[in-house]
């Protein structure tokens, strides 16, 4: 929808949307449930300010831009390509506005998007990708993934308005030309996840969970070669071992294990933000509980990603008390144990953001997201692991930050000699020593030439009539 269809107020609430599906006191796909008579939570205690990192932070976050060309948005998706480019898809600029009216809320739904934006410089600048074909309808809460070779990108399902849920599949190789692959045979939904497993010649997309407008789901579906016909999805499990949910996170590890984290479930006025971690080693056919008590709080609409070094991250989100979160947690063992790497990340409190991992280097990007109905982020942030993250160096080396990463440097790297000298480390004192590059240079004829260092290079100069010709 491009505008809100305002309906008459009912009992202090105003309803608007597309299909007239009635949710009692609910921010659909955005926050949590209240009854009509519930008192509005005091959002004044929340702050979206980019708070300073705590003194024990293991990661630092750099704003690549705070005013990206794509504008403030959330509930979008994104992919990181093998050439280092990042693309983001759709989402919303302005959805689920909440206005306090006599202690209750009024809800609007507006401004769903179907645009594509690309960044080729680590998120510093973004360019609109003009469509060159028919494309998918505006949506939020959809899922995106790449095929195993990172050639084709997919946009799958999502929410297209009040009561408007999708189960379509679109694919593209450049973000400009899109092909409609058909409708899936699973129930239309949003807040689901889709991951890719497979090999060089085989792609398998696994879809699970979400909300279909009537209930929360815990089914699992798969499709081989999704570029052919989207109706070829087959059910893996109608009811997985984990409880129904939406807004959860999912990642795939190098060994093809799928890891699920968190999510949201509600029944009546009862609501639950989940904090469990599940793993599947057989493409979703069976699931094993890794932990139901990680150190991070229950949350949904957070970011989840696996780095190239297989470290897994959970970042931000929103909890059952509607607290917007700005923490970041890392697991290096498939979700069994977790370490908080940022208490209050400089990116600030947010949810429904995009988190992407770089290929070939341990870097995470955070793009966009939302704090409340006034603050939609149009920024992009890059992670930097710090020396304080238990970096262990050889005995006499020291850790220093170099080019967004911690590096172990020896004495010569820490305190270089001049360009005219070679640097050596004394094997006994382990201190650096500077020696002229001519001192051990043997390339000159001692009868006719002498050594001189010129702009950092040892050169042979001629001796003319017994006089050094410099």
Short mmCIF file of C-alpha atoms in Angstrom, two decimals:
data_model
loop_
_atom_site.label_atom_id
_atom_site.label_comp_id
_atom_site.label_asym_id
_atom_site.label_seq_id
_atom_site.Cartn_x
_atom_site.Cartn_y
_atom_site.Cartn_z
CA UNK A 1 0.00 0.00 0.00
CA UNK A 2 1.07 3.56 -0.66
CA UNK A 3 -1.36 5.18 1.77
CA UNK A 4 -3.43 4.27 4.82
CA UNK A 5 -7.13 3.51 4.51
CA UNK A 6 -8.31 5.05 7.78
CA UNK A 7 -11.20 3.23 9.44
CA UNK A 8 -13.55 4.48 12.19
CA UNK A 9 -12.21 4.16 15.71
CA UNK A 10 -13.40 1.17 17.71
CA UNK A 11 -13.07 1.38 21.47
CA UNK A 12 -10.23 3.84 21.30
CA UNK A 13 -8.36 2.05 18.47
CA UNK A 14 -8.17 3.07 14.83
CA UNK A 15 -7.78 0.34 12.21
CA UNK A 16 -6.44 0.57 8.72
CA UNK A 17 -4.92 -1.71 6.12
CA UNK A 18 -5.71 -3.73 3.04
CA UNK A 19 -7.75 -6.82 3.84
CA UNK A 20 -9.40 -5.83 7.12
CA UNK A 21 -7.82 -8.65 9.14
CA UNK A 22 -8.42 -7.79 12.78
CA UNK A 23 -5.61 -7.96 15.32
CA UNK A 24 -6.60 -6.84 18.80
CA UNK A 25 -4.01 -4.41 20.09
CA UNK A 26 -1.14 -5.84 18.08
CA UNK A 27 1.78 -4.28 16.28
CA UNK A 28 1.85 -6.81 13.46
CA UNK A 29 5.34 -7.96 12.69
CA UNK A 30 6.86 -5.10 14.61
CA UNK A 31 6.68 -5.36 18.36
CA UNK A 32 4.39 -7.25 20.74
CA UNK A 33 0.81 -7.68 21.88
CA UNK A 34 -1.35 -5.55 24.18
CA UNK A 35 -5.02 -5.84 25.03
CA UNK A 36 -7.20 -2.90 24.10
CA UNK A 37 -7.35 -1.77 27.72
CA UNK A 38 -3.63 -2.11 28.32
CA UNK A 39 -1.79 0.98 29.43
CA UNK A 40 0.74 2.15 26.91
CA UNK A 41 4.32 1.26 27.96
CA UNK A 42 6.51 4.18 28.94
CA UNK A 43 8.81 4.50 25.93
CA UNK A 44 10.48 7.53 27.49
CA UNK A 45 12.82 5.17 29.33
CA UNK A 46 14.17 3.98 26.01
CA UNK A 47 16.87 5.86 24.18
CA UNK A 48 18.07 5.39 20.64
CA UNK A 49 21.18 7.47 21.16
CA UNK A 50 24.37 5.87 19.93
CA UNK A 51 25.80 5.07 23.31
CA UNK A 52 29.55 4.85 23.92
CA UNK A 53 31.07 1.42 24.00
CA UNK A 54 31.56 0.02 27.47
CA UNK A 55 35.14 -0.21 28.74
CA UNK A 56 35.34 -3.97 28.29
CA UNK A 57 34.13 -4.11 24.69
CA UNK A 58 35.69 -6.70 22.43
CA UNK A 59 34.37 -5.12 19.24
CA UNK A 60 34.25 -1.55 18.02
CA UNK A 61 31.77 -0.30 15.45
CA UNK A 62 32.44 2.26 12.74
CA UNK A 63 29.73 4.27 11.00
CA UNK A 64 30.38 3.91 7.28
CA UNK A 65 27.47 6.31 6.76
CA UNK A 66 24.71 7.69 8.97
CA UNK A 67 22.62 9.04 6.11
CA UNK A 68 22.59 6.45 3.37
CA UNK A 69 20.89 7.20 0.09
CA UNK A 70 18.30 4.45 0.66
CA UNK A 71 16.66 6.43 3.49
CA UNK A 72 15.48 5.22 6.87
CA UNK A 73 14.04 1.72 6.59
CA UNK A 74 13.53 -1.52 8.42
CA UNK A 75 12.14 -5.05 7.94
CA UNK A 76 14.24 -5.21 4.76
CA UNK A 77 16.65 -7.99 3.78
CA UNK A 78 20.08 -8.13 2.20
CA UNK A 79 22.85 -10.27 0.74
CA UNK A 80 26.64 -10.01 0.52
CA UNK A 81 28.00 -11.00 -2.90
CA UNK A 82 31.26 -12.76 -3.70
CA UNK A 83 32.58 -9.58 -5.37
CA UNK A 84 32.26 -7.65 -2.11
CA UNK A 85 29.05 -5.81 -3.01
CA UNK A 86 26.09 -5.60 -0.65
CA UNK A 87 22.46 -5.39 -1.78
CA UNK A 88 19.35 -4.65 0.26
CA UNK A 89 15.74 -5.37 -0.74
CA UNK A 90 12.44 -3.74 0.16
CA UNK A 91 11.22 -3.25 3.71
CA UNK A 92 9.29 -0.29 5.06
CA UNK A 93 9.91 3.41 5.64
CA UNK A 94 6.89 4.07 7.82
CA UNK A 95 4.76 1.30 9.25
CA UNK A 96 2.75 0.67 12.40
CA UNK A 97 2.72 4.21 13.73
CA UNK A 98 1.53 4.23 17.33
CA UNK A 99 -0.21 7.29 18.76
CA UNK A 100 -1.29 7.36 22.38
CA UNK A 101 -5.01 8.14 22.68
CA UNK A 102 -6.37 8.07 26.24
CA UNK A 103 -3.93 5.34 27.25
CA UNK A 104 -4.52 3.18 24.19
CA UNK A 105 -2.91 2.95 20.76
CA UNK A 106 -3.93 3.83 17.24
CA UNK A 107 -2.32 1.94 14.37
CA UNK A 108 -1.54 2.84 10.79
CA UNK A 109 0.22 0.83 8.08
CA UNK A 110 2.01 2.62 5.26
CA UNK A 111 4.91 2.69 2.85
CA UNK A 112 6.06 -0.80 1.89
CA UNK A 113 8.98 -0.92 -0.53
CA UNK A 114 10.24 -3.04 -3.42
CA UNK A 115 13.42 -1.15 -4.31
CA UNK A 116 16.96 -2.57 -4.52
CA UNK A 117 20.08 -0.72 -3.39
CA UNK A 118 23.73 -1.64 -3.92
CA UNK A 119 26.95 -0.65 -2.14
CA UNK A 120 30.41 -1.40 -3.53
CA UNK A 121 32.44 0.39 -0.84
CA UNK A 122 31.61 -1.37 2.42
CA UNK A 123 28.39 0.57 2.92
CA UNK A 124 29.81 4.09 2.59
CA UNK A 125 27.64 4.94 -0.42
CA UNK A 126 24.56 3.30 -1.94
CA UNK A 127 23.16 3.36 -5.46
CA UNK A 128 19.60 2.56 -6.51
CA UNK A 129 19.42 -0.42 -8.87
CA UNK A 130 16.80 0.58 -11.48
CA UNK A 131 14.47 -2.32 -12.33
CA UNK A 132 14.77 -3.66 -15.87
CA UNK A 133 11.87 -6.10 -15.66
CA UNK A 134 8.70 -6.82 -13.77
CA UNK A 135 9.59 -7.14 -10.12
CA UNK A 136 8.16 -8.32 -6.83
CA UNK A 137 5.44 -6.31 -5.09
CA UNK A 138 6.33 -4.06 -2.13
CA UNK A 139 6.80 -6.00 1.09
CA UNK A 140 8.40 -6.29 4.50
CA UNK A 141 9.27 -9.26 6.72
CA UNK A 142 10.32 -11.30 3.68
CA UNK A 143 13.36 -13.57 3.40
CA UNK A 144 16.38 -13.35 1.09
CA UNK A 145 19.26 -15.67 0.35
CA UNK A 146 21.84 -16.51 -2.32
CA UNK A 147 22.38 -19.77 -4.11
CA UNK A 148 25.45 -21.76 -3.04
CA UNK A 149 27.67 -20.26 -5.76
CA UNK A 150 26.48 -16.75 -4.82
CA UNK A 151 25.28 -16.07 -8.35
CA UNK A 152 21.50 -15.92 -7.92
CA UNK A 153 19.64 -14.00 -5.21
CA UNK A 154 16.13 -14.78 -3.99
CA UNK A 155 13.29 -12.77 -2.44
CA UNK A 156 10.71 -15.07 -0.82
CA UNK A 157 7.36 -14.41 0.86
CA UNK A 158 6.66 -11.56 3.27
CA UNK A 159 3.94 -9.13 4.35
CA UNK A 160 2.36 -6.80 1.77
CA UNK A 161 -0.17 -5.06 4.02
CA UNK A 162 -2.70 -5.78 6.74
CA UNK A 163 -3.89 -9.33 6.09
CA UNK A 164 -1.78 -9.56 2.91
CA UNK A 165 0.74 -12.40 3.15
CA UNK A 166 2.92 -13.79 0.39
CA UNK A 167 4.42 -17.14 -0.64
CA UNK A 168 6.00 -16.16 -3.95
CA UNK A 169 9.61 -16.61 -5.07
CA UNK A 170 11.61 -14.18 -7.22
CA UNK A 171 15.20 -14.55 -8.39
CA UNK A 172 17.80 -12.31 -9.98
CA UNK A 173 21.49 -12.33 -10.83
CA UNK A 174 22.02 -8.57 -10.80
CA UNK A 175 19.17 -7.07 -8.74
CA UNK A 176 17.78 -5.34 -11.85
CA UNK A 177 16.22 -8.17 -13.85
CA UNK A 178 13.90 -10.36 -11.79
CA UNK A 179 12.21 -13.64 -12.71
CA UNK A 180 9.03 -14.85 -11.05
CA UNK A 181 9.51 -18.51 -10.13
CA UNK A 182 5.96 -19.11 -8.94
CA UNK A 183 4.02 -19.58 -5.72
CA UNK A 184 5.10 -22.02 -3.06
CA UNK A 185 2.83 -24.73 -1.70
CA UNK A 186 3.46 -23.64 1.90
CA UNK A 187 1.20 -21.14 3.66
CA UNK A 188 1.86 -17.47 2.91
CA UNK A 189 3.77 -15.84 5.76
CA UNK A 190 6.21 -13.26 7.05
CA UNK A 191 8.89 -13.32 9.73
CA UNK A 192 10.21 -16.63 8.38
CA UNK A 193 13.79 -17.52 7.49
CA UNK A 194 15.32 -19.09 4.39
CA UNK A 195 18.86 -20.48 4.23
CA UNK A 196 20.86 -22.17 1.48
CA UNK A 197 22.78 -25.41 1.80
CA UNK A 198 24.30 -27.61 -0.89
CA UNK A 199 27.37 -27.85 -3.05
CA UNK A 200 28.91 -26.52 -6.23
CA UNK A 201 26.27 -28.10 -8.49
CA UNK A 202 23.32 -28.45 -6.08
CA UNK A 203 21.27 -25.83 -4.30
CA UNK A 204 18.78 -26.55 -1.55
CA UNK A 205 16.77 -23.76 0.04
CA UNK A 206 15.36 -24.47 3.51
CA UNK A 207 12.44 -22.34 4.77
CA UNK A 208 11.06 -22.51 8.31
CA UNK A 209 8.83 -20.77 10.82
CA UNK A 210 7.05 -17.42 10.54
CA UNK A 211 3.49 -16.14 10.99
CA UNK A 212 0.68 -16.63 8.46
CA UNK A 213 -1.83 -14.14 9.87
CA UNK A 214 -3.61 -16.75 11.97
CA UNK A 215 -0.89 -18.58 13.84
CA UNK A 216 2.81 -18.93 14.50
CA UNK A 217 4.52 -21.72 12.58
CA UNK A 218 7.24 -24.30 13.16
CA UNK A 219 7.13 -26.15 9.85
CA UNK A 220 10.18 -26.82 7.64
CA UNK A 221 10.19 -26.92 3.83
CA UNK A 222 12.88 -27.43 1.21
CA UNK A 223 13.29 -27.02 -2.54
CA UNK A 224 16.00 -28.23 -4.92
CA UNK A 225 16.97 -25.86 -7.73
CA UNK A 226 14.49 -23.09 -6.84
CA UNK A 227 15.16 -21.36 -10.16
CA UNK A 228 12.88 -23.84 -11.92
CA UNK A 229 9.46 -23.94 -10.23
CA UNK A 230 8.64 -22.54 -6.80
CA UNK A 231 5.72 -24.95 -6.38
CA UNK A 232 8.20 -27.81 -6.04
CA UNK A 233 8.75 -27.16 -2.33
CA UNK A 234 8.42 -30.33 -0.26
CA UNK A 235 7.64 -30.48 3.42
CA UNK A 236 10.49 -31.66 5.63
CA UNK A 237 8.59 -31.42 8.92
CA UNK A 238 5.10 -30.19 9.62
CA UNK A 239 6.04 -29.71 13.26
CA UNK A 240 9.69 -29.21 14.16
CA UNK A 241 11.13 -29.94 17.60
CA UNK A 242 11.33 -26.20 18.35
CA UNK A 243 8.19 -24.26 19.24
CA UNK A 244 6.28 -22.09 16.73
CA UNK A 245 7.76 -18.61 16.25
CA UNK A 246 8.49 -15.72 13.94
CA UNK A 247 11.19 -13.05 13.84
CA UNK A 248 13.85 -15.65 14.65
CA UNK A 249 17.39 -15.75 13.29
CA UNK A 250 19.04 -18.51 11.28
CA UNK A 251 22.53 -19.14 9.91
CA UNK A 252 24.35 -21.92 8.08
CA UNK A 253 27.79 -23.04 9.21
CA UNK A 254 30.53 -24.31 6.92
CA UNK A 255 29.65 -27.94 7.70
CA UNK A 256 26.07 -27.24 6.49
CA UNK A 257 24.61 -27.22 10.00
CA UNK A 258 21.63 -24.87 10.33
CA UNK A 259 21.43 -22.92 13.59
CA UNK A 260 18.22 -21.21 14.76
CA UNK A 261 18.17 -18.49 17.44
CA UNK A 262 15.38 -16.79 19.37
CA UNK A 263 12.06 -15.56 18.01
CA UNK A 264 8.60 -14.50 19.19
CA UNK A 265 5.42 -16.38 20.10
CA UNK A 266 2.09 -15.13 21.46
CA UNK A 267 -1.13 -16.76 22.58
CA UNK A 268 -3.91 -14.40 23.56
CA UNK A 269 -2.36 -11.69 25.68
CA UNK A 270 0.57 -13.90 26.68
CA UNK A 271 3.73 -13.19 24.75
CA UNK A 272 7.14 -14.85 24.80
CA UNK A 273 10.49 -13.77 23.44
CA UNK A 274 12.48 -16.95 23.00
CA UNK A 275 16.16 -17.36 23.86
CA UNK A 276 16.79 -20.91 22.73
CA UNK A 277 19.33 -22.18 20.19
CA UNK A 278 18.62 -25.19 17.96
CA UNK A 279 20.78 -26.98 15.40
CA UNK A 280 20.01 -29.25 12.46
CA UNK A 281 22.66 -31.35 10.73
CA UNK A 282 20.32 -32.97 8.19
CA UNK A 283 18.78 -30.07 6.25
CA UNK A 284 16.05 -29.45 8.81
CA UNK A 285 14.80 -33.05 9.12
CA UNK A 286 15.66 -33.18 12.83
CA UNK A 287 16.62 -30.55 15.37
CA UNK A 288 18.61 -30.74 18.57
CA UNK A 289 18.41 -28.19 21.38
CA UNK A 290 21.84 -26.62 21.84
CA UNK A 291 20.86 -24.44 24.80
CA UNK A 292 17.73 -22.85 26.23
CA UNK A 293 19.65 -20.54 28.53
CA UNK A 294 22.27 -18.55 26.63
CA UNK A 295 23.55 -15.43 28.41
CA UNK A 296 21.67 -13.14 26.03
CA UNK A 297 18.07 -12.20 26.75
CA UNK A 298 15.09 -13.54 24.82
CA UNK A 299 14.57 -11.51 21.65
CA UNK A 300 13.23 -11.41 18.14
CA UNK A 301 13.76 -9.41 14.94
CA UNK A 302 17.45 -9.44 15.80
CA UNK A 303 20.33 -9.96 13.40
CA UNK A 304 22.05 -13.34 13.09
CA UNK A 305 25.03 -14.11 10.90
CA UNK A 306 28.02 -16.43 10.53
CA UNK A 307 31.44 -14.97 9.75
CA UNK A 308 33.95 -16.50 7.36
CA UNK A 309 35.84 -17.87 10.38
CA UNK A 310 32.57 -19.60 11.50
CA UNK A 311 32.00 -17.32 14.47
CA UNK A 312 28.25 -16.79 14.85
CA UNK A 313 26.72 -13.49 15.98
CA UNK A 314 23.41 -12.37 17.48
CA UNK A 315 22.99 -8.58 17.36
CA UNK A 316 20.29 -6.28 18.69
CA UNK A 317 16.57 -7.00 18.48
CA UNK A 318 13.65 -6.35 20.80
CA UNK A 319 12.64 -8.16 23.99
CA UNK A 320 9.35 -9.00 25.69
CA UNK A 321 9.37 -5.69 27.59
CA UNK A 322 9.74 -3.84 24.28
CA UNK A 323 13.29 -2.92 25.23
CA UNK A 324 15.27 -2.18 22.10
CA UNK A 325 18.63 -3.91 22.30
CA UNK A 326 22.10 -2.80 21.22
CA UNK A 327 24.24 -5.70 22.42
CA UNK A 328 26.24 -8.14 20.29
CA UNK A 329 27.03 -11.75 21.19
CA UNK A 330 29.37 -14.28 19.59
CA UNK A 331 29.55 -18.06 19.61
CA UNK A 332 32.52 -20.02 18.27
CA UNK A 333 31.10 -23.48 18.95
CA UNK A 334 27.79 -23.59 17.12
CA UNK A 335 25.79 -21.80 19.79
CA UNK A 336 26.79 -23.79 22.87
CA UNK A 337 28.63 -20.94 24.57
CA UNK A 338 28.42 -17.20 24.00
CA UNK A 339 30.59 -14.17 24.74
CA UNK A 340 29.26 -10.62 24.74
CA UNK A 341 31.49 -8.65 22.38
CA UNK A 342 29.62 -5.34 22.72
CA UNK A 343 27.40 -4.27 25.59
CA UNK A 344 26.06 -1.10 24.00
CA UNK A 345 27.26 -1.06 20.40
CA UNK A 346 27.82 2.40 18.94
CA UNK A 347 25.16 1.62 16.31
CA UNK A 348 22.51 2.09 19.02
CA UNK A 349 19.35 0.22 20.01
CA UNK A 350 17.47 -1.22 17.05
CA UNK A 351 15.56 -4.14 15.60
CA UNK A 352 14.46 -5.33 12.16
CA UNK A 353 17.88 -4.42 10.79
CA UNK A 354 20.03 -6.29 8.28
CA UNK A 355 23.23 -7.99 9.41
CA UNK A 356 25.64 -9.26 6.75
CA UNK A 357 29.03 -10.99 6.97
CA UNK A 358 31.88 -10.19 4.61
CA UNK A 359 33.41 -12.99 2.58
CA UNK A 360 37.02 -13.86 3.29
CA UNK A 361 37.44 -11.56 6.29
CA UNK A 362 35.88 -11.57 9.77
CA UNK A 363 33.76 -8.44 9.39
CA UNK A 364 30.08 -7.83 10.13
CA UNK A 365 27.91 -5.06 8.66
CA UNK A 366 24.73 -3.64 10.24
CA UNK A 367 22.36 -1.83 7.86
CA UNK A 368 19.25 0.16 8.72
CA UNK A 369 16.59 -0.87 11.25
CA UNK A 370 14.13 0.86 13.53
CA UNK A 371 13.98 2.19 17.06
CA UNK A 372 10.42 3.55 17.22
CA UNK A 373 7.84 5.31 15.08
CA UNK A 374 10.04 8.42 14.97
CA UNK A 375 13.44 6.86 14.30
CA UNK A 376 14.14 4.70 11.25
CA UNK A 377 17.83 4.23 10.61
CA UNK A 378 19.47 4.98 7.26
CA UNK A 379 22.96 3.99 8.32
CA UNK A 380 25.57 1.31 7.76
CA UNK A 381 28.10 0.11 10.38
CA UNK A 382 31.22 -2.03 10.16
CA UNK A 383 32.67 -4.15 12.94
CA UNK A 384 36.25 -4.07 14.19
CA UNK A 385 37.55 -6.77 16.47
CA UNK A 386 39.69 -5.29 19.24
CA UNK A 387 42.92 -6.42 20.87
CA UNK A 388 40.89 -6.64 24.08
CA UNK A 389 39.12 -9.65 22.56
CA UNK A 390 41.63 -12.05 24.12
CA UNK A 391 44.03 -11.77 21.18
CA UNK A 392 47.11 -13.84 22.04
CA UNK A 393 50.41 -12.71 20.49
CA UNK A 394 53.87 -14.32 20.56
CA UNK A 395 55.72 -13.59 23.80
CA UNK A 396 57.54 -10.43 22.78
CA UNK A 397 54.98 -9.06 20.31
CA UNK A 398 52.20 -6.63 21.13
CA UNK A 399 48.67 -6.32 19.73
CA UNK A 400 47.71 -3.14 17.90
CA UNK A 401 44.70 -2.12 15.75
CA UNK A 402 45.63 -2.02 12.05
CA UNK A 403 43.09 -1.60 9.22
CA UNK A 404 40.00 -2.56 11.25
CA UNK A 405 41.58 -5.62 12.85
CA UNK A 406 43.95 -6.56 15.68
CA UNK A 407 47.44 -7.56 14.63
CA UNK A 408 50.42 -8.89 16.55
CA UNK A 409 53.42 -6.64 15.85
CA UNK A 410 57.06 -7.18 16.71
CA UNK A 411 59.42 -4.47 17.93
CA UNK A 412 60.41 -3.41 14.40
CA UNK A 413 56.78 -3.03 13.36
CA UNK A 414 55.93 -1.12 16.51
CA UNK A 415 58.87 1.28 16.22
CA UNK A 416 60.26 1.19 12.68
CA UNK A 417 63.74 2.42 11.83
CA UNK A 418 64.29 5.15 9.26
CA UNK A 419 63.97 4.21 5.61
CA UNK A 420 67.78 4.27 5.35
CA UNK A 421 68.18 1.54 7.96
CA UNK A 422 67.36 -2.13 8.29
CA UNK A 423 65.62 -3.21 11.48
CA UNK A 424 66.73 -6.25 13.45
CA UNK A 425 65.49 -7.74 16.72
CA UNK A 426 68.18 -8.68 19.19
CA UNK A 427 67.77 -12.36 20.06
CA UNK A 428 68.77 -11.76 23.67
CA UNK A 429 67.18 -8.45 24.60
CA UNK A 430 64.38 -8.69 22.03
CA UNK A 431 64.84 -4.99 21.38
CA UNK A 432 64.95 -3.53 17.92
CA UNK A 433 68.28 -2.50 16.36
CA UNK A 434 68.73 -0.15 13.40
CA UNK A 435 71.62 -0.70 10.97
CA UNK A 436 72.41 1.22 7.82
CA UNK A 437 71.36 -0.65 4.72
CA UNK A 438 74.91 -0.22 3.46
CA UNK A 439 76.39 -2.00 6.48
CA UNK A 440 75.70 -5.50 5.15
CA UNK A 441 75.40 -4.57 1.49
CA UNK A 442 77.85 -6.56 -0.67
CA UNK A 443 76.83 -5.53 -4.17
CA UNK A 444 79.56 -2.95 -4.79
CA UNK A 445 83.10 -3.42 -6.13
CA UNK A 446 85.20 -2.08 -3.21
CA UNK A 447 87.96 -0.99 -5.61
CA UNK A 448 85.73 1.12 -7.82
CA UNK A 449 82.51 1.74 -5.89
CA UNK A 450 81.12 2.63 -2.51
CA UNK A 451 77.63 2.17 -0.99
CA UNK A 452 75.19 4.99 -0.39
CA UNK A 453 71.54 4.83 0.73
CA UNK A 454 69.32 6.90 -1.55
CA UNK A 455 65.59 7.14 -0.78
CA UNK A 456 65.69 3.92 1.20
CA UNK A 457 67.70 1.88 -1.32
CA UNK A 458 71.38 0.90 -1.09
CA UNK A 459 73.13 1.95 -4.30
CA UNK A 460 76.68 1.63 -5.64
CA UNK A 461 78.38 4.93 -6.41
CA UNK A 462 81.56 5.23 -8.50
CA UNK A 463 84.91 6.26 -7.07
CA UNK A 464 86.61 8.68 -9.54
CA UNK A 465 90.33 9.49 -9.11
CA UNK A 466 90.17 8.28 -5.52
CA UNK A 467 87.28 10.56 -4.72
CA UNK A 468 83.81 9.27 -3.93
CA UNK A 469 81.52 10.70 -6.58
CA UNK A 470 78.26 11.34 -4.74
#
